[in-house]
PDB file of C-alpha atoms in Angstrom:
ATOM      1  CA  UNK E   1     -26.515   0.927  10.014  1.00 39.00           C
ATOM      2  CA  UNK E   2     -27.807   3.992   7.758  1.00 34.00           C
ATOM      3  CA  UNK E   3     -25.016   6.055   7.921  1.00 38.00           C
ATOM      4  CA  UNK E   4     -22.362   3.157   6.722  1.00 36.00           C
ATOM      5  CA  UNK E   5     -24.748   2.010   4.117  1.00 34.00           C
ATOM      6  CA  UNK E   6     -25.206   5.591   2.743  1.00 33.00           C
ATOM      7  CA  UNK E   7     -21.487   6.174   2.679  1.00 39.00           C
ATOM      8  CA  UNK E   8     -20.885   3.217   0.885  1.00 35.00           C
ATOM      9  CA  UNK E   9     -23.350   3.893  -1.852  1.00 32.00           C
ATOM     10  CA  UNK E  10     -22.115   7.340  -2.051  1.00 38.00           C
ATOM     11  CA  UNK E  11     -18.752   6.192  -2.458  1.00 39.00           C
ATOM     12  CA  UNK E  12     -20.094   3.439  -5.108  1.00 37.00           C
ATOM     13  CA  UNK E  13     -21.923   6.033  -7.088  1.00 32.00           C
ATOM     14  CA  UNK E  14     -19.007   9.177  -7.132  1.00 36.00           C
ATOM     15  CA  UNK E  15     -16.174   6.573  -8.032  1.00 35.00           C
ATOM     16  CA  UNK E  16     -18.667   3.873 -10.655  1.00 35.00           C
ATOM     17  CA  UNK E  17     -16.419   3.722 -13.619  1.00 34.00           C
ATOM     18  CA  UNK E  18     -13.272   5.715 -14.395  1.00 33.00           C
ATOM     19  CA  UNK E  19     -15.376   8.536 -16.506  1.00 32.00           C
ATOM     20  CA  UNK E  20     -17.711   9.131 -13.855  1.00 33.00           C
ATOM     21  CA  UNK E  21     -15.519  10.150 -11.052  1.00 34.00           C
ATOM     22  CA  UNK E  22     -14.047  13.787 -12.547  1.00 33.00           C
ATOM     23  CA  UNK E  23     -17.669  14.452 -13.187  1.00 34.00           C
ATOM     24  CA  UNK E  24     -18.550  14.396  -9.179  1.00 35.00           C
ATOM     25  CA  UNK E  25     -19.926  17.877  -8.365  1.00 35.00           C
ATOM     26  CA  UNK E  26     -19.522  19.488  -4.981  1.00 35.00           C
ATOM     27  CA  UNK E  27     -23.083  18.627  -3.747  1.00 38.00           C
ATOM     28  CA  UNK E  28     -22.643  14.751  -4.636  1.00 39.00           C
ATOM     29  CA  UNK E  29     -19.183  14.627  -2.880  1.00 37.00           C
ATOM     30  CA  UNK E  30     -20.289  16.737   0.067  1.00 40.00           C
ATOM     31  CA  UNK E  31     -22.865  14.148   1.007  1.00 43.00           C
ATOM     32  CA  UNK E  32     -20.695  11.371   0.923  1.00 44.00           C
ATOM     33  CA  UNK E  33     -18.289  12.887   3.234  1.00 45.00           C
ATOM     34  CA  UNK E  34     -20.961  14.262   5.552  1.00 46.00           C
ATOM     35  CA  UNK E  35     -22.127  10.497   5.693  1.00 50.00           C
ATOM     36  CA  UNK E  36     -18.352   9.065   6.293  1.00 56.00           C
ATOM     37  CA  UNK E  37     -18.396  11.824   9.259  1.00 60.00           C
ATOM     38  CA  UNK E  38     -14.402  12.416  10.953  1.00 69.00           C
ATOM     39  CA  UNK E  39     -11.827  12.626   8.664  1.00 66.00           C
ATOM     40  CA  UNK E  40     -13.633  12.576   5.353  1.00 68.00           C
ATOM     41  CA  UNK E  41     -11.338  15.353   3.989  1.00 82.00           C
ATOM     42  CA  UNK E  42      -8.038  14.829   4.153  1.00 90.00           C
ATOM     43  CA  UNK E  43      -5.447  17.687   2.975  1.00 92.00           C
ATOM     44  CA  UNK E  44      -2.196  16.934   4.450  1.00 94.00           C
ATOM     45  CA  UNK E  45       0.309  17.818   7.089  1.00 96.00           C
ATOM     46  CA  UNK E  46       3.047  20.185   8.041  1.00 96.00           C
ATOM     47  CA  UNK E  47       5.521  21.052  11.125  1.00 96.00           C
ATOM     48  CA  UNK E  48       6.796  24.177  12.688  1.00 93.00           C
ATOM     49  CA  UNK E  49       9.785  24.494  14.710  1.00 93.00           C
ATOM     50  CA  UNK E  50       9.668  26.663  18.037  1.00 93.00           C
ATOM     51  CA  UNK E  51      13.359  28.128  16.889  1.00 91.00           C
ATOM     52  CA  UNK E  52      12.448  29.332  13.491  1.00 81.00           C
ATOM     53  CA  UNK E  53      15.194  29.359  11.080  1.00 77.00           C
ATOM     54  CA  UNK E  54      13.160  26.720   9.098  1.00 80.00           C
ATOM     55  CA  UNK E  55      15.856  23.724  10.230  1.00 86.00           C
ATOM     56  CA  UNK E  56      12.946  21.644  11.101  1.00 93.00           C
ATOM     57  CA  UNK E  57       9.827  23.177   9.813  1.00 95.00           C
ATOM     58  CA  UNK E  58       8.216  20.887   6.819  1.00 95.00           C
ATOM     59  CA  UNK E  59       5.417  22.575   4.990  1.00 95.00           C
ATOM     60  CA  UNK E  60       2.172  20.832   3.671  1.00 95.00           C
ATOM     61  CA  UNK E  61       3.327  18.358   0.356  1.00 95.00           C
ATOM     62  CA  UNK E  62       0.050  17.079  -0.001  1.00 94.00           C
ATOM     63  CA  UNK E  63      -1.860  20.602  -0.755  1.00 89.00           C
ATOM     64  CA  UNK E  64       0.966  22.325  -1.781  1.00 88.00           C
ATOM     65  CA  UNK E  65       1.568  25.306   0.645  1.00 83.00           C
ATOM     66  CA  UNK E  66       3.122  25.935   4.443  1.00 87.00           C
ATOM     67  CA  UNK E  67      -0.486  25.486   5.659  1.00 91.00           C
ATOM     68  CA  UNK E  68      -3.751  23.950   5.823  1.00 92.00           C
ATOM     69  CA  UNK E  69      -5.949  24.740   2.388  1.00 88.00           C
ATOM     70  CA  UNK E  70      -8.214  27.662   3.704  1.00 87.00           C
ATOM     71  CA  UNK E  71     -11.316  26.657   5.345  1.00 84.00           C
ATOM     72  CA  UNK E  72      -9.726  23.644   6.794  1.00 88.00           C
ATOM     73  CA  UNK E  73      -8.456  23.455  10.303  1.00 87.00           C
ATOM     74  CA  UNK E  74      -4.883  22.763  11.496  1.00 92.00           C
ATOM     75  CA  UNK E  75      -5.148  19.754  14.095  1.00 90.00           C
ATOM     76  CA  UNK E  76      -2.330  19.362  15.996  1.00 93.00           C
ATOM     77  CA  UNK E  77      -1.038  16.029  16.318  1.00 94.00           C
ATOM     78  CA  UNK E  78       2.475  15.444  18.031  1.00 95.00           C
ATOM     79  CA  UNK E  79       5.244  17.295  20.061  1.00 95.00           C
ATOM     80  CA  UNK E  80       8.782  16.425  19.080  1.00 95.00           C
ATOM     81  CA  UNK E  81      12.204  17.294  18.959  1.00 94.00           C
ATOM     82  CA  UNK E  82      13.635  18.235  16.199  1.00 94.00           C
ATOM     83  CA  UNK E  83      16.793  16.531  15.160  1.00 93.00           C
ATOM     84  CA  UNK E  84      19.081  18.934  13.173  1.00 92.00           C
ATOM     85  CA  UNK E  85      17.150  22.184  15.533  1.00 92.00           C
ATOM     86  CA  UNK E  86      17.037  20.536  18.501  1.00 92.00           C
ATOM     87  CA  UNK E  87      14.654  22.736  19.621  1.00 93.00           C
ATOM     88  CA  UNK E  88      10.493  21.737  19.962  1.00 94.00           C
ATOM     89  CA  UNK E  89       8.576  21.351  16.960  1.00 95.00           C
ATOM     90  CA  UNK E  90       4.585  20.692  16.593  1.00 96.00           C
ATOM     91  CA  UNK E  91       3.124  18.690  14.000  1.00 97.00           C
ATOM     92  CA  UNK E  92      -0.107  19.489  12.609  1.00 97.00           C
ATOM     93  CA  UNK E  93      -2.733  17.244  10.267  1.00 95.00           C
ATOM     94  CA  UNK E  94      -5.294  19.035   7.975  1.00 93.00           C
ATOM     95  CA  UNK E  95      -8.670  17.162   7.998  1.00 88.00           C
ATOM     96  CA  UNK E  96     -12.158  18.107   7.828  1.00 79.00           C
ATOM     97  CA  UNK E  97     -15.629  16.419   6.554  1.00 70.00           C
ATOM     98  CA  UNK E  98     -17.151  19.685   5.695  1.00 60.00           C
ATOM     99  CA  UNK E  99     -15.626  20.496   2.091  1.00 57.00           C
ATOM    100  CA  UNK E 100     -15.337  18.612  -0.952  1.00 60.00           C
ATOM    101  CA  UNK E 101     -12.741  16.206  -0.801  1.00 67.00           C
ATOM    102  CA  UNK E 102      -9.558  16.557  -2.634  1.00 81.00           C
ATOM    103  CA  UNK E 103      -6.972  13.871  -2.333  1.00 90.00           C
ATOM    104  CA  UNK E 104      -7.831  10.528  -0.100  1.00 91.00           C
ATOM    105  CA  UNK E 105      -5.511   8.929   2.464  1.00 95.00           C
ATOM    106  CA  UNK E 106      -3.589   5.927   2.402  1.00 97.00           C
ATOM    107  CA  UNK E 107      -1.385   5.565   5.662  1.00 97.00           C
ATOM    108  CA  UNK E 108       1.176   7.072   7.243  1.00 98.00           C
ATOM    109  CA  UNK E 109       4.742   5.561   7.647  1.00 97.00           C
ATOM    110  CA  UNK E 110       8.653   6.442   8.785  1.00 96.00           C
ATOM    111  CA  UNK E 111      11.815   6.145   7.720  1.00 92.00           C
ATOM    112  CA  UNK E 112      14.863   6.195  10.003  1.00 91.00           C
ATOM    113  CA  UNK E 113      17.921   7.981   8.467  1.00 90.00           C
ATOM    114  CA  UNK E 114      20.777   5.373   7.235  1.00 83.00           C
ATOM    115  CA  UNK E 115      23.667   4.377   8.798  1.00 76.00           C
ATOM    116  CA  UNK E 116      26.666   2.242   8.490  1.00 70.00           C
ATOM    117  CA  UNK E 117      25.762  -1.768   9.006  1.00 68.00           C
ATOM    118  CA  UNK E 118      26.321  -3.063  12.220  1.00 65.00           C
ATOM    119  CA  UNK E 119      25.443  -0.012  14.384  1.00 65.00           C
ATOM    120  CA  UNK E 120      21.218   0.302  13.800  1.00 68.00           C
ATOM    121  CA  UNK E 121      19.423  -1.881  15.719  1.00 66.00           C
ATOM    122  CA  UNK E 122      16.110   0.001  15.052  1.00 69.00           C
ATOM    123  CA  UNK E 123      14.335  -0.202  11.862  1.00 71.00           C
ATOM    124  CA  UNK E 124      11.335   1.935  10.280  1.00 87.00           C
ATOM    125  CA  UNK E 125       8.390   2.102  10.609  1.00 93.00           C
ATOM    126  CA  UNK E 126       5.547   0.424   8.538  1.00 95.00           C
ATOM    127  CA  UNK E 127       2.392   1.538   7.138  1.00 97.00           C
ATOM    128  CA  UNK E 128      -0.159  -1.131   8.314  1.00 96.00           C
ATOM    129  CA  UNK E 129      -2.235  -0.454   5.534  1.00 97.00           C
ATOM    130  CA  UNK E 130       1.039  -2.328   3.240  1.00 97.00           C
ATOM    131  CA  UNK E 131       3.205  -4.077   6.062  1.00 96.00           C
ATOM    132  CA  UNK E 132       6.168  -1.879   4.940  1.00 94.00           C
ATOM    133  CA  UNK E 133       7.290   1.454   4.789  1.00 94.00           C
ATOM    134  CA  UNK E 134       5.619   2.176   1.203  1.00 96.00           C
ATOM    135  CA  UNK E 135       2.167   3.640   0.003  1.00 97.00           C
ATOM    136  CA  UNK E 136      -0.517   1.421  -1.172  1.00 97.00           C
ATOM    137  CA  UNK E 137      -0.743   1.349  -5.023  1.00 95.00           C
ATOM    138  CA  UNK E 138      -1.629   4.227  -6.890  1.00 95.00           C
ATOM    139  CA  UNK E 139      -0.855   6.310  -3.690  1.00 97.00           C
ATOM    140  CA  UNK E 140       1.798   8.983  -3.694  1.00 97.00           C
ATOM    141  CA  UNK E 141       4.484   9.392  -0.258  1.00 97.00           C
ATOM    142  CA  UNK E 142       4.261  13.199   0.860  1.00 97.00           C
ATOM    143  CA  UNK E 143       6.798  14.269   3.482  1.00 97.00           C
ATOM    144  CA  UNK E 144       5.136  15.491   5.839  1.00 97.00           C
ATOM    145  CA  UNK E 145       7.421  15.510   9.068  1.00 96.00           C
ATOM    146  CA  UNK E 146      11.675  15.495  10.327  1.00 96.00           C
ATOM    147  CA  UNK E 147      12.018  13.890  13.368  1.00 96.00           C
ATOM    148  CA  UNK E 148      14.305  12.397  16.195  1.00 94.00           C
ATOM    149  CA  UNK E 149      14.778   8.274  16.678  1.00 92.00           C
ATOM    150  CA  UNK E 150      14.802   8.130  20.733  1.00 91.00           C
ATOM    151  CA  UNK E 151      16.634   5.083  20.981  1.00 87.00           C
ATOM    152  CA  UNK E 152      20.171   6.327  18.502  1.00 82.00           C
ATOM    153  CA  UNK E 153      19.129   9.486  17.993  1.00 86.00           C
ATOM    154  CA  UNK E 154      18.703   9.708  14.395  1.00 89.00           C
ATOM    155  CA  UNK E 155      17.174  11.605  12.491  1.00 93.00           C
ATOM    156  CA  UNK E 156      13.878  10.053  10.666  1.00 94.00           C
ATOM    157  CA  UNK E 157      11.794  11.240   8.022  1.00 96.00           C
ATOM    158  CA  UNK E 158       7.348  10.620   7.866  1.00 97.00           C
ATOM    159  CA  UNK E 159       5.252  10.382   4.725  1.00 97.00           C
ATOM    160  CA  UNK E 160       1.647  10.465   4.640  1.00 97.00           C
ATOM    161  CA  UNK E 161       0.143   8.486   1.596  1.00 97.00           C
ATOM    162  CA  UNK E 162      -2.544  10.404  -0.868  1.00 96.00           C
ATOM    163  CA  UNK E 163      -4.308  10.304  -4.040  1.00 95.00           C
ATOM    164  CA  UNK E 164      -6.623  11.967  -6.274  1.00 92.00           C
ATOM    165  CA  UNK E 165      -9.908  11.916  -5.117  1.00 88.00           C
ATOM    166  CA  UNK E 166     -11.051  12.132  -8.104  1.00 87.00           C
ATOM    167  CA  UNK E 167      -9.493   9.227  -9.929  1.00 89.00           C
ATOM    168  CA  UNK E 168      -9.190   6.783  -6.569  1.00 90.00           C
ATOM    169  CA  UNK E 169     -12.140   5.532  -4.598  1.00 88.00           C
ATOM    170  CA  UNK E 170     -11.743   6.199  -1.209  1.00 88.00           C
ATOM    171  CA  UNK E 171     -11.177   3.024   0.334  1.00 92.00           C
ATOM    172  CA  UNK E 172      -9.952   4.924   4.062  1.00 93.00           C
ATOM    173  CA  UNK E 173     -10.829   7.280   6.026  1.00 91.00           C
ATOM    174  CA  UNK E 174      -8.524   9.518   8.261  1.00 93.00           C
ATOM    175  CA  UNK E 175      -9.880   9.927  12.041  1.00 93.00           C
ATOM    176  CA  UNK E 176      -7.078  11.782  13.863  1.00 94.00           C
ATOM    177  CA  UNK E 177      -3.979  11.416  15.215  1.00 95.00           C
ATOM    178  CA  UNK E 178      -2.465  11.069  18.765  1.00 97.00           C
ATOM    179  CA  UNK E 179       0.885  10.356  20.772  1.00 96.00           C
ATOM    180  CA  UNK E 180       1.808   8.555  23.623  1.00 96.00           C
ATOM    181  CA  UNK E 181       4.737   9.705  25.815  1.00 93.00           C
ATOM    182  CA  UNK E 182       6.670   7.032  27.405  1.00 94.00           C
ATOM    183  CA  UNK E 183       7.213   8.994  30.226  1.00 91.00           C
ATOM    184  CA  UNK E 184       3.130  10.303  30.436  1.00 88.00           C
ATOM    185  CA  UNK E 185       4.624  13.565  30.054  1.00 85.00           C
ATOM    186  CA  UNK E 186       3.629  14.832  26.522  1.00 85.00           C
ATOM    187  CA  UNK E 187       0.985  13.128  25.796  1.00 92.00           C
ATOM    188  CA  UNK E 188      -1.191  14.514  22.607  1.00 95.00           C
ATOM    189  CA  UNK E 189      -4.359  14.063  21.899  1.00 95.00           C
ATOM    190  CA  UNK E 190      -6.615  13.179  19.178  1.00 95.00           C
ATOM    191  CA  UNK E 191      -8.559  16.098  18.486  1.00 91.00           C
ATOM    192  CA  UNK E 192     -11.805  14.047  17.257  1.00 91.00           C
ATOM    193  CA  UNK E 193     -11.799  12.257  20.712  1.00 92.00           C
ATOM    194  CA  UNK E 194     -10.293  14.838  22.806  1.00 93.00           C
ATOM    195  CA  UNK E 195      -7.876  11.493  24.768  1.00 96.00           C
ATOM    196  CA  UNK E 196      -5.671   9.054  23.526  1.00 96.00           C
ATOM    197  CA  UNK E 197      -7.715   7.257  21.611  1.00 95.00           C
ATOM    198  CA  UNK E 198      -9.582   6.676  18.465  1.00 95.00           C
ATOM    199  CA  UNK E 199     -13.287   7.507  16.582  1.00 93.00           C
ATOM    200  CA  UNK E 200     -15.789   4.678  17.280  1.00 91.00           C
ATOM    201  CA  UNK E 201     -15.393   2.716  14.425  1.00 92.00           C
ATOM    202  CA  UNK E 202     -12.187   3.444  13.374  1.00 94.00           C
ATOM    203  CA  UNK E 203      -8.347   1.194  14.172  1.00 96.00           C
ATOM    204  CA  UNK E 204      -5.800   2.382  15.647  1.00 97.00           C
ATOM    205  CA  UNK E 205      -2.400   2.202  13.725  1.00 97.00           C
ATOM    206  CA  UNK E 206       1.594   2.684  14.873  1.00 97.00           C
ATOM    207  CA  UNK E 207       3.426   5.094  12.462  1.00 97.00           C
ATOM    208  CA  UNK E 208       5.760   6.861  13.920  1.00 96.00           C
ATOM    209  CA  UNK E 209       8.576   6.636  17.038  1.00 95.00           C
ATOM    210  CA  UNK E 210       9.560  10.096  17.950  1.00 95.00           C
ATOM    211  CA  UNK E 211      11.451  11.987  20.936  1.00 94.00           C
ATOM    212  CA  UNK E 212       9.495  14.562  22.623  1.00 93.00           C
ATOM    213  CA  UNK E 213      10.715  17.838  23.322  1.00 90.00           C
ATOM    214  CA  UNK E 214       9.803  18.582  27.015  1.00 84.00           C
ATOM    215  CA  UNK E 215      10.375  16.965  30.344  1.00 78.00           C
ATOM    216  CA  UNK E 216      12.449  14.277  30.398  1.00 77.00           C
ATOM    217  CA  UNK E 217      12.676  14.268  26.441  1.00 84.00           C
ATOM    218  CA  UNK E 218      11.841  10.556  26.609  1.00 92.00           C
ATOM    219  CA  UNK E 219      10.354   8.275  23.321  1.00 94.00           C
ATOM    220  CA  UNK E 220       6.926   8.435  21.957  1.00 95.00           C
ATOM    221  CA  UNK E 221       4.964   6.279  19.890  1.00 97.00           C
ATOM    222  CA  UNK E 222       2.356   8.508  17.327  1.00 97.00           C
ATOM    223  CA  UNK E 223      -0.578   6.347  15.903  1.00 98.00           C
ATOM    224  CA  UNK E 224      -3.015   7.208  13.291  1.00 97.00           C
ATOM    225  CA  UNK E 225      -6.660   6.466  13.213  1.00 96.00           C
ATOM    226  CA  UNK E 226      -8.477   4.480  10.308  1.00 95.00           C
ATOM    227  CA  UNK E 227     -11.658   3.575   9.052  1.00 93.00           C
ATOM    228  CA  UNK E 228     -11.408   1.034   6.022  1.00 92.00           C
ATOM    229  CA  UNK E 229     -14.358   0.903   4.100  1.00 89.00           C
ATOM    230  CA  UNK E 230     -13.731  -1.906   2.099  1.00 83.00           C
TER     231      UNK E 230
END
């Protein structure tokens, strides 16, 4: 029970009031996210496509650049198809609990491409941290990935939701991300577990419904792991 009940005061005690929080040093924030453990950090996504060309590639909205913020390790987290590339494309998540954190996470959710009424019979894809396809308040939607619909092959668009860490308490915390191939032939893992599978502690959550870009190029479902602190 130590660990929880030290993150939670170290939470309490960075984010008391709205003066106090841009006055969190380094030190104070790096023991809360040592406490929280996986995921503490969270600094975006971004996707490369095998073909180059940049048709599919998407580069990190959240910190600003193609990558991950230096120091912090590119996980990969799905294997798709790209829709206007067709070629393979590999997502990657930027997380770490070993820096200070700048932005917090809020979800991740998809949005399927329009088309005319009558001829979709798939919809998008919710964040179950809102029941819709929407950030929580105070949140901002990053693009973070392009990718194929399996079932009409459309094209579909995911958003990752941040914030400030240092104006919004961090009420989640990321702990990976992983994708299951319909077919059991792509199959990615969640780098914190190493399987398909989440963090002790932490839910899983559906975000995304992607094709996969070897094999069979059947559907796969992508889920992201939470913790909610309160």
């Amino acid at each position: 029970q130590w660990p929880k009940r030290f993150a939670y005061l170290a939470i309490a005690v960075l984010f008391a009031g709205c003066g106090e929080a841009s006055d969190t040093t380094a030190d104070q924030f790096g023991q809360a996210t040592a406490a929280l453990g996986i995921g503490a950090m969270y600094s975006g996504a971004y996707q490369f496509d095998d073909c180059g060309g940049n048709a599919n590639d998407v580069p990190n909205k959240v910190w600003g650049g193609d990558f991950c913020p230096p120091g912090v390790p590119a996980i990969r987290s799905g294997r798709i198809l790209g829709p206007e590339s067709r070629c393979g494309v590999n997502q990657y998540q930027c997380s770490s609990n070993a820096q200070l954190a700048t932005f917090v996470f809020g979800g991740m959710y998809q949005y399927t491409d329009p088309c005319p009424p009558g001829t979709c019979f798939t919809g998008n894809t919710n964040n179950e941290l809102t029941g819709a396809p929407s950030c929580p308040r105070g949140y901002t939607a990053n693009w973070m990935g392009r990718v194929l619909q399996p079932e009409e092959g459309r094209g579909a668009n995911q958003y990752v939701c941040t914030a400030s860490a240092s104006n919004t308490p961090m009420r989640w915390v990321f702990g990976g991300v992983y994708q299951r191939d319909d077919c059991g032939q792509v199959h990615v893992n969640n780098t914190f577990t190493g399987a398909l599978s989440c963090p002790f502690g932490y839910t899983s959550h559906f975000y995304g419904r992607v094709k996969v870009s070897e094999g069979s190029q059947c559907g796969a479902n992508q889920y992201v792991c939470i913790r909610q602190l309160f």
